[in-house]
Coordinates of C-alpha atoms and ligand atoms in Angstrom, one line a residue:
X539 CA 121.6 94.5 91.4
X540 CA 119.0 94.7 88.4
X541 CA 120.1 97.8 86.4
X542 CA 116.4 98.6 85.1
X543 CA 115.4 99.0 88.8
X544 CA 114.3 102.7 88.8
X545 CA 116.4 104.4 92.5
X546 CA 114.7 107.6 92.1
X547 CA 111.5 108.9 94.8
X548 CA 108.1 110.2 93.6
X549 CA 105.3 111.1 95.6
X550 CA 102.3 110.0 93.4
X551 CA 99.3 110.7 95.9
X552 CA 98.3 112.4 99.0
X553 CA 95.6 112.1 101.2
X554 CA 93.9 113.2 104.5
X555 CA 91.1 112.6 106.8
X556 CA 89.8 114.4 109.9
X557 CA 87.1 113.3 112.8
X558 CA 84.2 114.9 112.2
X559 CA 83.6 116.5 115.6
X560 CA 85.8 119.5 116.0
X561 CA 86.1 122.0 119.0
X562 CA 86.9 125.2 118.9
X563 CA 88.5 127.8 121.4
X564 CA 85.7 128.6 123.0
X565 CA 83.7 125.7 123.7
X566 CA 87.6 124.8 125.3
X567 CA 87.2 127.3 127.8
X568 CA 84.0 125.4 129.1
X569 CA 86.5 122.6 129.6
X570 CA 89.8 124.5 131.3
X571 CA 90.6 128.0 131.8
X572 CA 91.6 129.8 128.6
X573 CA 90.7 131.9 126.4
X574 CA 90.0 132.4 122.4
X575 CA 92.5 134.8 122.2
X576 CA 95.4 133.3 124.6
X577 CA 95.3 130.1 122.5
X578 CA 95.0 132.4 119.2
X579 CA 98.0 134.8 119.9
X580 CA 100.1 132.2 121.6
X581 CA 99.5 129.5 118.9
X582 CA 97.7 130.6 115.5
X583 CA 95.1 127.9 116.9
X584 CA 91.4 128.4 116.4
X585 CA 89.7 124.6 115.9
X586 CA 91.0 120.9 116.3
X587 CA 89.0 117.8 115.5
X588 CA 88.7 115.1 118.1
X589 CA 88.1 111.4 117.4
X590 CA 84.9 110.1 119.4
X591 CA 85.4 107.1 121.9
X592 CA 83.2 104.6 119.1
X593 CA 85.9 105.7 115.9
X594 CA 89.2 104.6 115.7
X595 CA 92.8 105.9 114.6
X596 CA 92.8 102.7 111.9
X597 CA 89.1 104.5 110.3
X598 CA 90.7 108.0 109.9
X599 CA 94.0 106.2 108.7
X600 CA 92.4 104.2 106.1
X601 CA 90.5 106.8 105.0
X602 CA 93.6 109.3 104.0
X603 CA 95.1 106.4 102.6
X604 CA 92.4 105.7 100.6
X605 CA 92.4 109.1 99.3
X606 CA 95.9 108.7 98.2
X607 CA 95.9 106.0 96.4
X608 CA 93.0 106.9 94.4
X609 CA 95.3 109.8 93.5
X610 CA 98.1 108.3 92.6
X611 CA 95.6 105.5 90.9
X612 CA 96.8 102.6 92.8
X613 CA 94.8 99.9 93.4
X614 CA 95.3 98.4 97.5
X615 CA 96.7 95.1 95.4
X616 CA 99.9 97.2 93.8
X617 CA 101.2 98.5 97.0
X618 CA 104.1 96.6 98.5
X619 CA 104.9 98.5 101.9
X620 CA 102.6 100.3 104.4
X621 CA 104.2 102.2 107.1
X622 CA 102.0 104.1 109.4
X623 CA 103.8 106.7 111.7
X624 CA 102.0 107.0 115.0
X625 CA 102.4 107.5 118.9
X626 CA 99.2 107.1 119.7
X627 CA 97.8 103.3 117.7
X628 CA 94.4 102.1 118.8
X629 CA 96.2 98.4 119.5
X630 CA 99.7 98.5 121.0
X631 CA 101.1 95.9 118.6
X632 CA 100.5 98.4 116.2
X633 CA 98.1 99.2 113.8
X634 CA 99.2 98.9 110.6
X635 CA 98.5 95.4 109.7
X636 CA 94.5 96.6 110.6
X637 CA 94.9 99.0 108.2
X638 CA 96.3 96.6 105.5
X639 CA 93.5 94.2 106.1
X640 CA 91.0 97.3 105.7
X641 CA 92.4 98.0 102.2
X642 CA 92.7 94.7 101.3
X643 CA 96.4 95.4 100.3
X644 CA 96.7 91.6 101.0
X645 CA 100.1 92.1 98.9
X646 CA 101.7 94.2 101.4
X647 CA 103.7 94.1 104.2
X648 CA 102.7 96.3 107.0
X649 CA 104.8 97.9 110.2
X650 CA 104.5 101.2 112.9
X651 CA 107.0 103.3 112.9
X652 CA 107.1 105.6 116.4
X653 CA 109.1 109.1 116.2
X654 CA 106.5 111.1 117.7
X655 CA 105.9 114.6 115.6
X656 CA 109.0 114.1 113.6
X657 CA 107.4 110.6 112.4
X658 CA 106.2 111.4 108.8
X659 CA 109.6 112.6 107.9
X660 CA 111.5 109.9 109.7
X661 CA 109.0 107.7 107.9
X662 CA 109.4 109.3 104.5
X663 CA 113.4 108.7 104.5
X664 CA 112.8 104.7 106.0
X665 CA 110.5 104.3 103.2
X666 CA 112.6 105.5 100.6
X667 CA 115.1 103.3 101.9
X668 CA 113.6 100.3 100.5
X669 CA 112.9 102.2 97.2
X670 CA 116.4 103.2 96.9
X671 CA 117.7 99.8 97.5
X672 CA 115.3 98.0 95.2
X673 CA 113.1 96.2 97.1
X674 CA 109.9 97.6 96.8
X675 CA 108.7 100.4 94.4
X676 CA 105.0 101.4 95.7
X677 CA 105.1 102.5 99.7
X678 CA 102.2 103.9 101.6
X679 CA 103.0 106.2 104.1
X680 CA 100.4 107.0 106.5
X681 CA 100.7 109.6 109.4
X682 CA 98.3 109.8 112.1
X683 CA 97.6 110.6 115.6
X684 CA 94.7 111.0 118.3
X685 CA 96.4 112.8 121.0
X686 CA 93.2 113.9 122.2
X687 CA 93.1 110.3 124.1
X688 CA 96.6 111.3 126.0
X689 CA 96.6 114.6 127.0
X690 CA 95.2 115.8 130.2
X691 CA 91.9 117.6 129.7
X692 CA 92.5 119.3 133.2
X693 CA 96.2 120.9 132.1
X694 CA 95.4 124.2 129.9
X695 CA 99.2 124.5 129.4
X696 CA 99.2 121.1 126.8
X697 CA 95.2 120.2 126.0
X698 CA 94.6 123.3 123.9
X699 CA 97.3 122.4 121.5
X700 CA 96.7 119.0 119.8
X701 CA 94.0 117.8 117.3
X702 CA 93.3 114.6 115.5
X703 CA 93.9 113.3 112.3
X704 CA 95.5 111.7 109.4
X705 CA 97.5 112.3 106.5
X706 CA 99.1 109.7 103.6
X707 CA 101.2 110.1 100.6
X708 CA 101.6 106.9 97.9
X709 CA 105.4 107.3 96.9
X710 CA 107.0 105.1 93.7
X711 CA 109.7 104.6 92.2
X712 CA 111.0 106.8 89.4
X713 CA 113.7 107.6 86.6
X714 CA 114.3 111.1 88.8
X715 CA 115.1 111.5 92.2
X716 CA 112.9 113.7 93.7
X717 CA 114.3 113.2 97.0
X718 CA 117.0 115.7 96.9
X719 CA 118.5 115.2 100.9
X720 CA 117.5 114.5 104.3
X721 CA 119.0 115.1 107.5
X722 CA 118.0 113.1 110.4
X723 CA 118.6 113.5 114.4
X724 CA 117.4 112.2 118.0
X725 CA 118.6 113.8 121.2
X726 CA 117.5 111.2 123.8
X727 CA 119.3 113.3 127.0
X728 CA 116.5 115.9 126.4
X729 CA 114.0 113.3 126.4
X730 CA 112.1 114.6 130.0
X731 CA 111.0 117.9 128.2
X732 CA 108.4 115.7 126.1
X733 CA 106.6 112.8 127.3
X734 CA 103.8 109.9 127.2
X735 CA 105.0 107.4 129.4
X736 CA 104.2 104.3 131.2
X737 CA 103.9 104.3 134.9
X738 CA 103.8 100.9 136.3
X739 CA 102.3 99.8 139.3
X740 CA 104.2 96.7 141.4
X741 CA 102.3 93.2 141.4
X742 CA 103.5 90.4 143.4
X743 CA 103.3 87.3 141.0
X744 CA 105.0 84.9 143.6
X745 CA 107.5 85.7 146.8
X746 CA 110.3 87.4 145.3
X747 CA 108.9 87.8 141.6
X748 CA 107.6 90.7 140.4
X749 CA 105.5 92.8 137.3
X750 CA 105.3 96.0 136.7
X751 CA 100.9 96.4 135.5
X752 CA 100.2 99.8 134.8
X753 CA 99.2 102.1 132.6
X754 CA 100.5 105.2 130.3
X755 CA 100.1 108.3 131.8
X756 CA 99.0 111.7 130.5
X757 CA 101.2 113.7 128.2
X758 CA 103.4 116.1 129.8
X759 CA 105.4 118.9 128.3
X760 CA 108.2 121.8 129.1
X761 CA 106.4 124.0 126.6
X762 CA 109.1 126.6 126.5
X763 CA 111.8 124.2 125.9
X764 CA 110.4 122.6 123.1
X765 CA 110.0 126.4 121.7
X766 CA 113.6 126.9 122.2
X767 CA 114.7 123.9 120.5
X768 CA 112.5 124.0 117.9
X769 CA 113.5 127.2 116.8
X770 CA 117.3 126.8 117.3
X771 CA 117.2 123.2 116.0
X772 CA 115.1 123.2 112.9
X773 CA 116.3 126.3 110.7
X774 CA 119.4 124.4 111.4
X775 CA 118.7 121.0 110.3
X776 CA 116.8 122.7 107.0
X777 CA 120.2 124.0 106.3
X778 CA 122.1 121.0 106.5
X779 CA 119.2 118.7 104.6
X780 CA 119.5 121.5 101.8
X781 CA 123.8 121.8 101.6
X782 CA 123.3 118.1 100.8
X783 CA 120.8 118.5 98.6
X784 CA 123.1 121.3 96.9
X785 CA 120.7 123.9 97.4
X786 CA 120.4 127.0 98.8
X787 CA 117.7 128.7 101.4
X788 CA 117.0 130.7 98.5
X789 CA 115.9 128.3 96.0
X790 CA 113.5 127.3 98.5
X791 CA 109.6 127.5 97.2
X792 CA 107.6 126.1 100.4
X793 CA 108.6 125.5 104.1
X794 CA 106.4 122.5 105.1
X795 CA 106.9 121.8 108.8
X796 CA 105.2 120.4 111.8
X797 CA 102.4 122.1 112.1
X798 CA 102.9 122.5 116.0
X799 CA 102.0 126.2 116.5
X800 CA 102.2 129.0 114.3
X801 CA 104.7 131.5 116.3
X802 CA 107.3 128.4 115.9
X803 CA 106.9 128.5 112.2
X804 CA 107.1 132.3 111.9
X805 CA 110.1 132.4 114.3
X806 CA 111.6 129.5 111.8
X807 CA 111.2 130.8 108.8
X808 CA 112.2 134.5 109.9
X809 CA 115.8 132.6 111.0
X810 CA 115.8 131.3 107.7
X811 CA 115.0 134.3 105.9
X812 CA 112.5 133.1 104.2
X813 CA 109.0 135.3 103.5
X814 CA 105.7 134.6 105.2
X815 CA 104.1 133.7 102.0
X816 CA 106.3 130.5 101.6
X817 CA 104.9 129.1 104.9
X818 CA 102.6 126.0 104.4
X819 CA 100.2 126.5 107.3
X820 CA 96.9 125.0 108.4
X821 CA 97.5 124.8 112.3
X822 CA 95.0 127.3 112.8
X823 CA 91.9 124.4 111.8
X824 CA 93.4 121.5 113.3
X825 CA 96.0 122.1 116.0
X826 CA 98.5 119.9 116.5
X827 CA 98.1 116.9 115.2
X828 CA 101.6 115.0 115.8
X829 CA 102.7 112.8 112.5
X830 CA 99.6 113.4 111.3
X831 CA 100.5 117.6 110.7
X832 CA 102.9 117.3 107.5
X833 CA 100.8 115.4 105.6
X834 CA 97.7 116.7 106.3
X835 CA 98.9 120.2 105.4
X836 CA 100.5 118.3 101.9
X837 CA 97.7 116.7 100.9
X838 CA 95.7 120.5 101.0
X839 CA 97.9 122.3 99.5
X840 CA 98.6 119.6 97.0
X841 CA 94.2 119.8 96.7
X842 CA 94.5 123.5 96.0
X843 CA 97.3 123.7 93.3
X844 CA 99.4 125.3 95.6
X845 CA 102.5 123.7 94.1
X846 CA 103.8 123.8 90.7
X847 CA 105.8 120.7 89.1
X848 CA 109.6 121.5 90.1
X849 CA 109.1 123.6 93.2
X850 CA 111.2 122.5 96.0
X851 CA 110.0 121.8 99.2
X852 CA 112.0 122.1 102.6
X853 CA 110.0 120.0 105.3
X854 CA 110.8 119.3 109.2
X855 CA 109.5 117.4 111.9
X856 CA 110.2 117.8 115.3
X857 CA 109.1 116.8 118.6
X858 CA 109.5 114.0 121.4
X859 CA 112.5 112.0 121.3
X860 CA 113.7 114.5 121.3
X861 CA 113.9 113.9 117.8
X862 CA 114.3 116.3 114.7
X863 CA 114.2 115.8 110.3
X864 CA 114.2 117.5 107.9
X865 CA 113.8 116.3 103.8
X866 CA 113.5 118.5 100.5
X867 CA 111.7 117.7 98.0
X868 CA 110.7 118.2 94.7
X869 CA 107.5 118.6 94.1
X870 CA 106.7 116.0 91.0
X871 CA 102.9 115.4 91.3
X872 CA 101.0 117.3 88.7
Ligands
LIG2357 N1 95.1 129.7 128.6 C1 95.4 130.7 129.4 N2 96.5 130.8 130.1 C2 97.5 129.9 129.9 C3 97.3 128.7 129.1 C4 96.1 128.6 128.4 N3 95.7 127.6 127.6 N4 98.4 127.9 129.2 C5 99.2 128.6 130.0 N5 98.7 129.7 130.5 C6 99.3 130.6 131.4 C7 100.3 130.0 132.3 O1 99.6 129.5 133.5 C8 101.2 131.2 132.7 O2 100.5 132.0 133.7 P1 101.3 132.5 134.9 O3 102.4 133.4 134.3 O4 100.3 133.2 135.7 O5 101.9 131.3 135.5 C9 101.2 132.0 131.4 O6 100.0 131.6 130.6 C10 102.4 131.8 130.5 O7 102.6 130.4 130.4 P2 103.8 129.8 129.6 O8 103.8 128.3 129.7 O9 105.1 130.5 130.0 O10 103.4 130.3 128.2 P3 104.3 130.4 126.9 O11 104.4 131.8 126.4 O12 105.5 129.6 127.0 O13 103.3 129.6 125.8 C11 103.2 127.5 124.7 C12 103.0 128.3 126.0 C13 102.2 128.0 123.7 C14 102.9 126.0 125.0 C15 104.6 127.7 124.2 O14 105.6 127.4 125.2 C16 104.9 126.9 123.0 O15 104.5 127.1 122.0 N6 105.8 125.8 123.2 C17 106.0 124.8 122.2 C18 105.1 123.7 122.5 C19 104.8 122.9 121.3 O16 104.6 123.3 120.2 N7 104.8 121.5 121.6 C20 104.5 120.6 120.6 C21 105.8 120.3 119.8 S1 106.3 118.7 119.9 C22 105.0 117.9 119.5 O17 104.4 118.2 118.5 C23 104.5 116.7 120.3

């Protein structure tokens, strides 16, 4: 291999876009029975955004990637890879290539990558994959979702939690590694707790000969088992991602997880010991917005000058799957 190829990971850009139309707690309770201060106390949430039936998941996801690469003063023709991370594209075949084409990143090869609410970090360590090995040096990573199509509007238990929207990050290739370790995991014999499956129906093609012709039905969740599991399994695989990285809890500046719900960040970073103030949170404005969450609430605080050059960030996905990541970081953008 080419010596002068630069190994290390920098994220150069981030960016985010929301549907304009948002919802909050209490126009909800017009839709199901709830209440402002159920959903508040039980989840931190106040407000999600939800796409309208004319927009589309490949709009918001342009847009945030737009954003980024303007940051990281790219143009669409120097980016190599785009992976978008989603469970919910508006095309089945995925939606990355639309994307591509909406860029005009004509340069770049384009695939979906499907991990549910862990997706942006199992989509942050595939991407620096092909850093790492030298084949491409400028990735676009794009995480989005639009749950709102897939849950069921009549089930208060699951449709007050999610939100739509879209997050991106450019990363490049650099001198210095700024992707100090990862830890990856999937737990596929829990995988009835959280679901969006396909139910097909039986057609008769010809005696004998059978399809299945149906269609995906409506999320469903265990909520109290992913609230156990999340708070056993992600302080844990923070842990292990940092005793890689050959750091301690302590040296950590930021906990940037999946923003699923406020009481699951508190309980994690209370098991971590780590103080309130380190907690990256924006759930309360958008919900839950799947792959979309991490990035989103990067790209803000990364707005605001929230993080100083050299801080180190410990982030974690989690979800369906069941599937679990975590990846520290540090924090190179200006
Ligand atoms: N409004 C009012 N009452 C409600 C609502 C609601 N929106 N939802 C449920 N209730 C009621 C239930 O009917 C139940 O009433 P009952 O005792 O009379 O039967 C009562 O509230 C308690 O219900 P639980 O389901 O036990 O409530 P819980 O305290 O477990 O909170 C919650 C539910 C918020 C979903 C919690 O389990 C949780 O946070 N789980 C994690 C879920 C999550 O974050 N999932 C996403 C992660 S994975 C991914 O991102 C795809």
């Amino acid at each position: 291999m080419n010596s002068f190829i630069q190994r290390g990971i920098r994220l150069t850009g981030t960016g985010s876009a929301v549907p304009l139309t948002s919802l909050d707690n209490h126009q909800l309770s017009q839709v199901v029975t709830t209440s402002d201060d159920w959903i508040k106390t039980r989840t931190g949430i106040c407000l999600r955004h939800i796409l309208q039936p004319s927009d589309s998941l490949t709009v918001i996801a342009t847009q945030a990637a737009q954003k980024a690469m303007e940051m990281a003063g790219l143009g669409p023709q120097e980016i190599d890879l785009i992976i978008l991370t989603t469970s919910t594209p508006d095309d089945l075949f995925g939606s990355a290539a639309l994307i591509q084409a909406q860029l005009g990143a004509t340069r770049a090869v384009a695939f979906d990558l499907t991990a549910a609410c862990s997706g942006f970090v199992f989509g942050l360590v595939t991407a620096a994959q092909f850093i790492k090995s030298g084949v491409y040096q400028k990735i676009l990573l794009i995480g989005a979702d639009v749950l709102s199509r897939w849950v069921d509007w009549s089930d208060r238990r699951t449709c007050v939690l999610f939100g739509d929207g879209a997050g991106a990050v450019v990363l490049q290739a650099s001198e210095h590694e700024h992707l100090l370790g990862f830890q990856l995991y999937t737990d596929g014999a829990q995988n009835h707790h959280l679901n969006l499956s396909y139910q097909a129906h039986e057609k008769t093609l010809i005696d004998q000969v059978y399809v299945g012709q149906g269609t995906y039905q409506p999320m469903t969740m265990n909520g109290q088992e992913i609230y156990r599991f999340a708070v056993q399994k992600v302080p844990e695989v923070i842990e292990k991602a940092l005793f890689q990285a050959g750091y301690t809890v302590e040296q950590v500046d930021w906990l940037l997880l999946h923003q699923a719900n406020q009481r699951i960040l508190d309980a994690v970073a209370e098991r971590l010991g780590l103080p309130t103030e380190k907690i990256i949170s924006n759930v309360a404005k958008y919900g839950n917005t799947s792959a979309a969450s991490i990035p989103i609430a990067l790209d803000e605080a990364t707005r605001q000058s929230q993080f100083k050059k050299g801080d180190i960030v410990a982030m974690a996905g989690f979800g369906a799957g069941i599937s679990w990541g975590s990846a520290i970081v540090e924090w190179g953008l200006i």
